[in-house]
Amino acid sequence: MPLQHIMMTDHSDDDTESGVLTKTRPKTKRPPRYKVLLLNDDYTPMEFVVMVLERFFGMTHAQAFEIMLTVHKKGVAVVGVFSHEVAETKVGQVMDFARRHQHPLQCTMEKEE
């Protein structure tokens, strides 16, 4: 059997089984994120707010001071965005810390859009 005959055999009709399976995966949704907000009041000292931001949100003194001024001027500021569990924990920590120091500081969370 001549070698040329074997090499020239056309298998182009056999493309139906390429051996590659394509499977579409369902898109996994990113879990919702939550904004932690600090609210202004007329009684909590600015220094205390700065300390809270440094302690519970890992901010530098300069960052904490800027956020504190935003809270003071605008009445509210986002201090971080986290998973539901982390946001809930941070709100609880801040509220507990403020109460223990007898300050009416308010910290809340809301779902990020």
mmCIF file of N, CA and C in Angstrom:
data_model
loop_
_atom_site.group_PDB
_atom_site.id
_atom_site.type_symbol
_atom_site.label_atom_id
_atom_site.label_comp_id
_atom_site.label_asym_id
_atom_site.label_seq_id
_atom_site.Cartn_x
_atom_site.Cartn_y
_atom_site.Cartn_z
ATOM 1 N N MET A 1 0.860 -1.181 0.000
ATOM 2 C CA MET A 1 0.000 0.000 0.000
ATOM 3 C C MET A 1 0.897 1.232 0.000
ATOM 4 N N PRO A 2 0.743 2.096 -0.964
ATOM 5 C CA PRO A 2 1.614 3.275 -1.036
ATOM 6 C C PRO A 2 1.306 4.234 0.118
ATOM 7 N N LEU A 3 2.335 4.850 0.641
ATOM 8 C CA LEU A 3 2.243 5.764 1.776
ATOM 9 C C LEU A 3 1.399 6.988 1.436
ATOM 10 N N GLN A 4 1.480 7.457 0.228
ATOM 11 C CA GLN A 4 0.709 8.630 -0.179
ATOM 12 C C GLN A 4 -0.791 8.425 0.006
ATOM 13 N N HIS A 5 -1.255 7.259 -0.252
ATOM 14 C CA HIS A 5 -2.691 6.994 -0.147
ATOM 15 C C HIS A 5 -3.187 7.136 1.300
ATOM 16 N N ILE A 6 -2.425 6.712 2.267
ATOM 17 C CA ILE A 6 -2.816 6.796 3.663
ATOM 18 C C ILE A 6 -2.846 8.251 4.122
ATOM 19 N N MET A 7 -1.868 9.048 3.758
ATOM 20 C CA MET A 7 -1.781 10.432 4.190
ATOM 21 C C MET A 7 -2.850 11.293 3.535
ATOM 22 N N MET A 8 -3.326 10.933 2.393
ATOM 23 C CA MET A 8 -4.271 11.765 1.679
ATOM 24 C C MET A 8 -5.715 11.469 2.071
ATOM 25 N N THR A 9 -5.959 10.522 2.932
ATOM 26 C CA THR A 9 -7.313 10.212 3.340
ATOM 27 C C THR A 9 -7.902 11.424 4.041
ATOM 28 N N ASP A 10 -9.064 11.814 3.622
ATOM 29 C CA ASP A 10 -9.702 13.026 4.153
ATOM 30 C C ASP A 10 -10.612 12.663 5.319
ATOM 31 N N HIS A 11 -10.326 13.219 6.514
ATOM 32 C CA HIS A 11 -11.144 12.972 7.698
ATOM 33 C C HIS A 11 -11.900 14.226 8.119
ATOM 34 N N SER A 12 -12.107 15.141 7.213
ATOM 35 C CA SER A 12 -12.752 16.401 7.572
ATOM 36 C C SER A 12 -14.212 16.221 7.984
ATOM 37 N N ASP A 13 -14.843 15.123 7.634
ATOM 38 C CA ASP A 13 -16.235 14.879 8.007
ATOM 39 C C ASP A 13 -16.372 14.400 9.460
ATOM 40 N N ASP A 14 -15.262 14.105 10.105
ATOM 41 C CA ASP A 14 -15.285 13.573 11.467
ATOM 42 C C ASP A 14 -15.232 14.666 12.534
ATOM 43 N N ASP A 15 -15.557 15.908 12.202
ATOM 44 C CA ASP A 15 -15.463 17.025 13.147
ATOM 45 C C ASP A 15 -16.572 17.028 14.199
ATOM 46 N N THR A 16 -17.525 16.155 14.075
ATOM 47 C CA THR A 16 -18.637 16.172 15.017
ATOM 48 C C THR A 16 -18.203 15.814 16.434
ATOM 49 N N GLU A 17 -17.155 15.071 16.578
ATOM 50 C CA GLU A 17 -16.668 14.719 17.913
ATOM 51 C C GLU A 17 -15.258 15.266 18.088
ATOM 52 N N SER A 18 -15.155 16.480 18.523
ATOM 53 C CA SER A 18 -13.842 17.095 18.664
ATOM 54 C C SER A 18 -13.173 16.714 19.981
ATOM 55 N N GLY A 19 -13.928 16.132 20.909
ATOM 56 C CA GLY A 19 -13.346 15.758 22.192
ATOM 57 C C GLY A 19 -13.370 16.888 23.203
ATOM 58 N N VAL A 20 -13.847 18.066 22.818
ATOM 59 C CA VAL A 20 -13.900 19.204 23.738
ATOM 60 C C VAL A 20 -15.350 19.396 24.160
ATOM 61 N N LEU A 21 -15.578 19.308 25.456
ATOM 62 C CA LEU A 21 -16.925 19.530 25.973
ATOM 63 C C LEU A 21 -17.010 20.955 26.495
ATOM 64 N N THR A 22 -17.993 21.660 26.064
ATOM 65 C CA THR A 22 -18.190 23.016 26.577
ATOM 66 C C THR A 22 -19.395 22.996 27.480
ATOM 67 N N LYS A 23 -19.181 23.416 28.701
ATOM 68 C CA LYS A 23 -20.253 23.420 29.699
ATOM 69 C C LYS A 23 -20.346 24.836 30.250
ATOM 70 N N THR A 24 -21.513 25.409 30.178
ATOM 71 C CA THR A 24 -21.670 26.770 30.706
ATOM 72 C C THR A 24 -21.926 26.681 32.204
ATOM 73 N N ARG A 25 -21.145 27.422 32.940
ATOM 74 C CA ARG A 25 -21.301 27.472 34.387
ATOM 75 C C ARG A 25 -22.255 28.602 34.748
ATOM 76 N N PRO A 26 -23.104 28.366 35.735
ATOM 77 C CA PRO A 26 -23.951 29.486 36.176
ATOM 78 C C PRO A 26 -23.070 30.547 36.829
ATOM 79 N N LYS A 27 -23.357 31.796 36.539
ATOM 80 C CA LYS A 27 -22.557 32.875 37.115
ATOM 81 C C LYS A 27 -22.822 32.950 38.613
ATOM 82 N N THR A 28 -21.746 32.915 39.379
ATOM 83 C CA THR A 28 -21.932 33.027 40.818
ATOM 84 C C THR A 28 -22.044 34.500 41.168
ATOM 85 N N LYS A 29 -23.089 34.812 41.901
ATOM 86 C CA LYS A 29 -23.328 36.196 42.296
ATOM 87 C C LYS A 29 -22.408 36.567 43.437
ATOM 88 N N ARG A 30 -21.843 37.752 43.360
ATOM 89 C CA ARG A 30 -21.024 38.247 44.460
ATOM 90 C C ARG A 30 -21.945 38.542 45.640
ATOM 91 N N PRO A 31 -21.565 38.100 46.838
ATOM 92 C CA PRO A 31 -22.436 38.376 47.975
ATOM 93 C C PRO A 31 -22.596 39.880 48.177
ATOM 94 N N PRO A 32 -23.758 40.302 48.660
ATOM 95 C CA PRO A 32 -23.976 41.743 48.833
ATOM 96 C C PRO A 32 -22.993 42.343 49.839
ATOM 97 N N ARG A 33 -22.642 43.576 49.622
ATOM 98 C CA ARG A 33 -21.722 44.291 50.503
ATOM 99 C C ARG A 33 -22.534 45.329 51.265
ATOM 100 N N TYR A 34 -22.022 45.711 52.427
ATOM 101 C CA TYR A 34 -22.738 46.646 53.294
ATOM 102 C C TYR A 34 -21.848 47.812 53.688
ATOM 103 N N LYS A 35 -22.413 49.022 53.559
ATOM 104 C CA LYS A 35 -21.703 50.233 53.961
ATOM 105 C C LYS A 35 -21.909 50.434 55.456
ATOM 106 N N VAL A 36 -20.824 50.727 56.156
ATOM 107 C CA VAL A 36 -20.921 51.079 57.568
ATOM 108 C C VAL A 36 -20.863 52.602 57.628
ATOM 109 N N LEU A 37 -21.870 53.196 58.278
ATOM 110 C CA LEU A 37 -22.010 54.648 58.335
ATOM 111 C C LEU A 37 -21.857 55.148 59.764
ATOM 112 N N LEU A 38 -21.178 56.265 59.896
ATOM 113 C CA LEU A 38 -21.057 56.941 61.187
ATOM 114 C C LEU A 38 -21.900 58.209 61.096
ATOM 115 N N LEU A 39 -22.734 58.441 62.119
ATOM 116 C CA LEU A 39 -23.647 59.589 62.113
ATOM 117 C C LEU A 39 -23.188 60.654 63.093
ATOM 118 N N ASN A 40 -23.389 61.893 62.718
ATOM 119 C CA ASN A 40 -23.001 63.015 63.573
ATOM 120 C C ASN A 40 -23.996 63.202 64.716
ATOM 121 N N ASP A 41 -23.478 63.667 65.838
ATOM 122 C CA ASP A 41 -24.338 64.113 66.943
ATOM 123 C C ASP A 41 -23.648 65.319 67.574
ATOM 124 N N ASP A 42 -24.352 65.997 68.437
ATOM 125 C CA ASP A 42 -23.803 67.225 69.022
ATOM 126 C C ASP A 42 -23.041 66.999 70.322
ATOM 127 N N TYR A 43 -22.854 65.739 70.709
ATOM 128 C CA TYR A 43 -22.257 65.476 72.016
ATOM 129 C C TYR A 43 -20.960 64.672 71.999
ATOM 130 N N THR A 44 -20.805 63.769 71.045
ATOM 131 C CA THR A 44 -19.599 62.944 71.005
ATOM 132 C C THR A 44 -18.402 63.797 70.601
ATOM 133 N N PRO A 45 -17.332 63.799 71.416
ATOM 134 C CA PRO A 45 -16.147 64.600 71.073
ATOM 135 C C PRO A 45 -15.485 64.118 69.776
ATOM 136 N N MET A 46 -14.967 65.064 69.018
ATOM 137 C CA MET A 46 -14.304 64.748 67.760
ATOM 138 C C MET A 46 -13.144 63.780 67.976
ATOM 139 N N GLU A 47 -12.414 63.951 69.065
ATOM 140 C CA GLU A 47 -11.259 63.092 69.365
ATOM 141 C C GLU A 47 -11.702 61.639 69.545
ATOM 142 N N PHE A 48 -12.885 61.456 70.145
ATOM 143 C CA PHE A 48 -13.404 60.104 70.352
ATOM 144 C C PHE A 48 -13.735 59.455 69.011
ATOM 145 N N VAL A 49 -14.330 60.217 68.111
ATOM 146 C CA VAL A 49 -14.667 59.703 66.774
ATOM 147 C C VAL A 49 -13.390 59.293 66.050
ATOM 148 N N VAL A 50 -12.354 60.111 66.129
ATOM 149 C CA VAL A 50 -11.066 59.787 65.503
ATOM 150 C C VAL A 50 -10.526 58.485 66.088
ATOM 151 N N MET A 51 -10.598 58.331 67.408
ATOM 152 C CA MET A 51 -10.105 57.125 68.062
ATOM 153 C C MET A 51 -10.883 55.889 67.588
ATOM 154 N N VAL A 52 -12.192 56.010 67.445
ATOM 155 C CA VAL A 52 -13.031 54.902 66.971
ATOM 156 C C VAL A 52 -12.611 54.486 65.560
ATOM 157 N N LEU A 53 -12.413 55.468 64.698
ATOM 158 C CA LEU A 53 -12.037 55.181 63.309
ATOM 159 C C LEU A 53 -10.673 54.505 63.218
ATOM 160 N N GLU A 54 -9.746 54.932 64.041
ATOM 161 C CA GLU A 54 -8.417 54.307 64.060
ATOM 162 C C GLU A 54 -8.505 52.884 64.604
ATOM 163 N N ARG A 55 -9.212 52.726 65.697
ATOM 164 C CA ARG A 55 -9.278 51.448 66.411
ATOM 165 C C ARG A 55 -10.073 50.373 65.674
ATOM 166 N N PHE A 56 -11.250 50.715 65.176
ATOM 167 C CA PHE A 56 -12.129 49.712 64.583
ATOM 168 C C PHE A 56 -12.076 49.623 63.068
ATOM 169 N N PHE A 57 -11.505 50.640 62.416
ATOM 170 C CA PHE A 57 -11.463 50.628 60.961
ATOM 171 C C PHE A 57 -10.047 50.713 60.403
ATOM 172 N N GLY A 58 -9.053 50.658 61.295
ATOM 173 C CA GLY A 58 -7.655 50.601 60.874
ATOM 174 C C GLY A 58 -7.150 51.813 60.120
ATOM 175 N N MET A 59 -7.746 52.954 60.363
ATOM 176 C CA MET A 59 -7.331 54.172 59.654
ATOM 177 C C MET A 59 -6.132 54.814 60.338
ATOM 178 N N THR A 60 -5.368 55.540 59.540
ATOM 179 C CA THR A 60 -4.298 56.353 60.116
ATOM 180 C C THR A 60 -4.964 57.546 60.798
ATOM 181 N N HIS A 61 -4.198 58.260 61.587
ATOM 182 C CA HIS A 61 -4.751 59.433 62.264
ATOM 183 C C HIS A 61 -5.272 60.455 61.243
ATOM 184 N N ALA A 62 -4.507 60.660 60.171
ATOM 185 C CA ALA A 62 -4.902 61.631 59.135
ATOM 186 C C ALA A 62 -6.201 61.195 58.440
ATOM 187 N N GLN A 63 -6.310 59.905 58.106
ATOM 188 C CA GLN A 63 -7.531 59.408 57.462
ATOM 189 C C GLN A 63 -8.733 59.563 58.397
ATOM 190 N N ALA A 64 -8.527 59.172 59.651
ATOM 191 C CA ALA A 64 -9.605 59.246 60.641
ATOM 192 C C ALA A 64 -10.055 60.687 60.847
ATOM 193 N N PHE A 65 -9.111 61.605 60.868
ATOM 194 C CA PHE A 65 -9.433 63.017 61.058
ATOM 195 C C PHE A 65 -10.279 63.525 59.894
ATOM 196 N N GLU A 66 -9.919 63.150 58.660
ATOM 197 C CA GLU A 66 -10.677 63.567 57.467
ATOM 198 C C GLU A 66 -12.112 63.028 57.503
ATOM 199 N N ILE A 67 -12.262 61.768 57.847
ATOM 200 C CA ILE A 67 -13.596 61.168 57.919
ATOM 201 C C ILE A 67 -14.416 61.833 59.029
ATOM 202 N N MET A 68 -13.774 62.085 60.166
ATOM 203 C CA MET A 68 -14.466 62.745 61.281
ATOM 204 C C MET A 68 -14.987 64.109 60.838
ATOM 205 N N LEU A 69 -14.178 64.845 60.092
ATOM 206 C CA LEU A 69 -14.628 66.159 59.592
ATOM 207 C C LEU A 69 -15.811 66.016 58.636
ATOM 208 N N THR A 70 -15.781 64.982 57.814
ATOM 209 C CA THR A 70 -16.903 64.728 56.897
ATOM 210 C C THR A 70 -18.175 64.451 57.690
ATOM 211 N N VAL A 71 -18.059 63.602 58.720
ATOM 212 C CA VAL A 71 -19.219 63.305 59.576
ATOM 213 C C VAL A 71 -19.732 64.592 60.212
ATOM 214 N N HIS A 72 -18.814 65.404 60.708
ATOM 215 C CA HIS A 72 -19.173 66.655 61.378
ATOM 216 C C HIS A 72 -19.876 67.633 60.430
ATOM 217 N N LYS A 73 -19.349 67.759 59.197
ATOM 218 C CA LYS A 73 -19.885 68.726 58.243
ATOM 219 C C LYS A 73 -21.139 68.238 57.519
ATOM 220 N N LYS A 74 -21.144 66.960 57.127
ATOM 221 C CA LYS A 74 -22.247 66.434 56.308
ATOM 222 C C LYS A 74 -23.276 65.643 57.107
ATOM 223 N N GLY A 75 -22.955 65.331 58.345
ATOM 224 C CA GLY A 75 -23.898 64.592 59.177
ATOM 225 C C GLY A 75 -23.748 63.088 59.130
ATOM 226 N N VAL A 76 -23.046 62.581 58.116
ATOM 227 C CA VAL A 76 -22.863 61.138 57.957
ATOM 228 C C VAL A 76 -21.669 60.885 57.032
ATOM 229 N N ALA A 77 -21.019 59.746 57.216
ATOM 230 C CA ALA A 77 -19.943 59.348 56.299
ATOM 231 C C ALA A 77 -19.847 57.830 56.274
ATOM 232 N N VAL A 78 -19.514 57.305 55.100
ATOM 233 C CA VAL A 78 -19.246 55.870 54.966
ATOM 234 C C VAL A 78 -17.832 55.643 55.491
ATOM 235 N N VAL A 79 -17.716 54.731 56.444
ATOM 236 C CA VAL A 79 -16.391 54.468 57.031
ATOM 237 C C VAL A 79 -15.798 53.145 56.566
ATOM 238 N N GLY A 80 -16.565 52.393 55.781
ATOM 239 C CA GLY A 80 -16.064 51.142 55.215
ATOM 240 C C GLY A 80 -17.188 50.368 54.548
ATOM 241 N N VAL A 81 -16.793 49.404 53.699
ATOM 242 C CA VAL A 81 -17.749 48.537 53.020
ATOM 243 C C VAL A 81 -17.281 47.101 53.243
ATOM 244 N N PHE A 82 -18.189 46.266 53.753
ATOM 245 C CA PHE A 82 -17.806 44.928 54.182
ATOM 246 C C PHE A 82 -18.903 43.913 53.851
ATOM 247 N N SER A 83 -18.591 42.644 54.109
ATOM 248 C CA SER A 83 -19.617 41.606 54.036
ATOM 249 C C SER A 83 -20.622 41.884 55.156
ATOM 250 N N HIS A 84 -21.777 41.256 55.099
ATOM 251 C CA HIS A 84 -22.822 41.488 56.107
ATOM 252 C C HIS A 84 -22.298 41.202 57.509
ATOM 253 N N GLU A 85 -21.619 40.077 57.683
ATOM 254 C CA GLU A 85 -21.149 39.672 59.007
ATOM 255 C C GLU A 85 -20.132 40.655 59.573
ATOM 256 N N VAL A 86 -19.192 41.074 58.740
ATOM 257 C CA VAL A 86 -18.150 42.002 59.202
ATOM 258 C C VAL A 86 -18.770 43.362 59.525
ATOM 259 N N ALA A 87 -19.649 43.839 58.663
ATOM 260 C CA ALA A 87 -20.311 45.134 58.895
ATOM 261 C C ALA A 87 -21.095 45.099 60.199
ATOM 262 N N GLU A 88 -21.844 44.027 60.396
ATOM 263 C CA GLU A 88 -22.644 43.873 61.608
ATOM 264 C C GLU A 88 -21.755 43.878 62.861
ATOM 265 N N THR A 89 -20.643 43.180 62.777
ATOM 266 C CA THR A 89 -19.701 43.125 63.901
ATOM 267 C C THR A 89 -19.133 44.505 64.199
ATOM 268 N N LYS A 90 -18.715 45.217 63.161
ATOM 269 C CA LYS A 90 -18.129 46.543 63.360
ATOM 270 C C LYS A 90 -19.133 47.514 63.973
ATOM 271 N N VAL A 91 -20.377 47.489 63.481
ATOM 272 C CA VAL A 91 -21.422 48.355 64.034
ATOM 273 C C VAL A 91 -21.600 48.043 65.523
ATOM 274 N N GLY A 92 -21.668 46.775 65.859
ATOM 275 C CA GLY A 92 -21.816 46.369 67.251
ATOM 276 C C GLY A 92 -20.659 46.808 68.125
ATOM 277 N N GLN A 93 -19.448 46.656 67.611
ATOM 278 C CA GLN A 93 -18.259 47.059 68.368
ATOM 279 C C GLN A 93 -18.263 48.563 68.636
ATOM 280 N N VAL A 94 -18.550 49.345 67.604
ATOM 281 C CA VAL A 94 -18.551 50.804 67.739
ATOM 282 C C VAL A 94 -19.634 51.244 68.724
ATOM 283 N N MET A 95 -20.837 50.693 68.567
ATOM 284 C CA MET A 95 -21.945 51.075 69.451
ATOM 285 C C MET A 95 -21.638 50.704 70.903
ATOM 286 N N ASP A 96 -21.102 49.530 71.116
ATOM 287 C CA ASP A 96 -20.754 49.073 72.466
ATOM 288 C C ASP A 96 -19.675 49.960 73.081
ATOM 289 N N PHE A 97 -18.658 50.249 72.284
ATOM 290 C CA PHE A 97 -17.547 51.087 72.746
ATOM 291 C C PHE A 97 -18.044 52.489 73.114
ATOM 292 N N ALA A 98 -18.906 53.059 72.275
ATOM 293 C CA ALA A 98 -19.460 54.398 72.532
ATOM 294 C C ALA A 98 -20.290 54.399 73.818
ATOM 295 N N ARG A 99 -21.114 53.376 73.998
ATOM 296 C CA ARG A 99 -21.950 53.297 75.218
ATOM 297 C C ARG A 99 -21.074 53.184 76.471
ATOM 298 N N ARG A 100 -20.042 52.331 76.386
ATOM 299 C CA ARG A 100 -19.168 52.147 77.548
ATOM 300 C C ARG A 100 -18.453 53.439 77.930
ATOM 301 N N HIS A 101 -18.268 54.325 76.942
ATOM 302 C CA HIS A 101 -17.632 55.621 77.206
ATOM 303 C C HIS A 101 -18.672 56.737 77.333
ATOM 304 N N GLN A 102 -19.924 56.341 77.418
ATOM 305 C CA GLN A 102 -21.054 57.249 77.628
ATOM 306 C C GLN A 102 -21.182 58.335 76.558
ATOM 307 N N HIS A 103 -21.010 57.899 75.290
ATOM 308 C CA HIS A 103 -21.202 58.800 74.156
ATOM 309 C C HIS A 103 -22.380 58.300 73.319
ATOM 310 N N PRO A 104 -23.170 59.210 72.769
ATOM 311 C CA PRO A 104 -24.339 58.801 71.968
ATOM 312 C C PRO A 104 -24.016 58.517 70.495
ATOM 313 N N LEU A 105 -22.749 58.308 70.165
ATOM 314 C CA LEU A 105 -22.335 58.065 68.778
ATOM 315 C C LEU A 105 -23.170 56.943 68.157
ATOM 316 N N GLN A 106 -23.649 57.175 66.943
ATOM 317 C CA GLN A 106 -24.461 56.194 66.221
ATOM 318 C C GLN A 106 -23.692 55.657 65.019
ATOM 319 N N CYS A 107 -23.759 54.346 64.864
ATOM 320 C CA CYS A 107 -23.122 53.670 63.737
ATOM 321 C C CYS A 107 -24.160 52.713 63.168
ATOM 322 N N THR A 108 -24.353 52.762 61.856
ATOM 323 C CA THR A 108 -25.352 51.911 61.209
ATOM 324 C C THR A 108 -24.751 51.257 59.972
ATOM 325 N N MET A 109 -25.534 50.390 59.369
ATOM 326 C CA MET A 109 -25.097 49.771 58.106
ATOM 327 C C MET A 109 -26.258 49.738 57.130
ATOM 328 N N GLU A 110 -25.923 49.786 55.846
ATOM 329 C CA GLU A 110 -26.960 49.653 54.816
ATOM 330 C C GLU A 110 -26.365 48.934 53.629
ATOM 331 N N LYS A 111 -27.232 48.232 52.909
ATOM 332 C CA LYS A 111 -26.796 47.456 51.757
ATOM 333 C C LYS A 111 -26.269 48.374 50.652
ATOM 334 N N GLU A 112 -25.140 48.007 50.104
ATOM 335 C CA GLU A 112 -24.548 48.787 49.011
ATOM 336 C C GLU A 112 -25.331 48.484 47.726
ATOM 337 N N GLU A 113 -25.610 49.501 46.953
ATOM 338 C CA GLU A 113 -26.376 49.309 45.713
ATOM 339 C C GLU A 113 -25.474 49.093 44.536
#
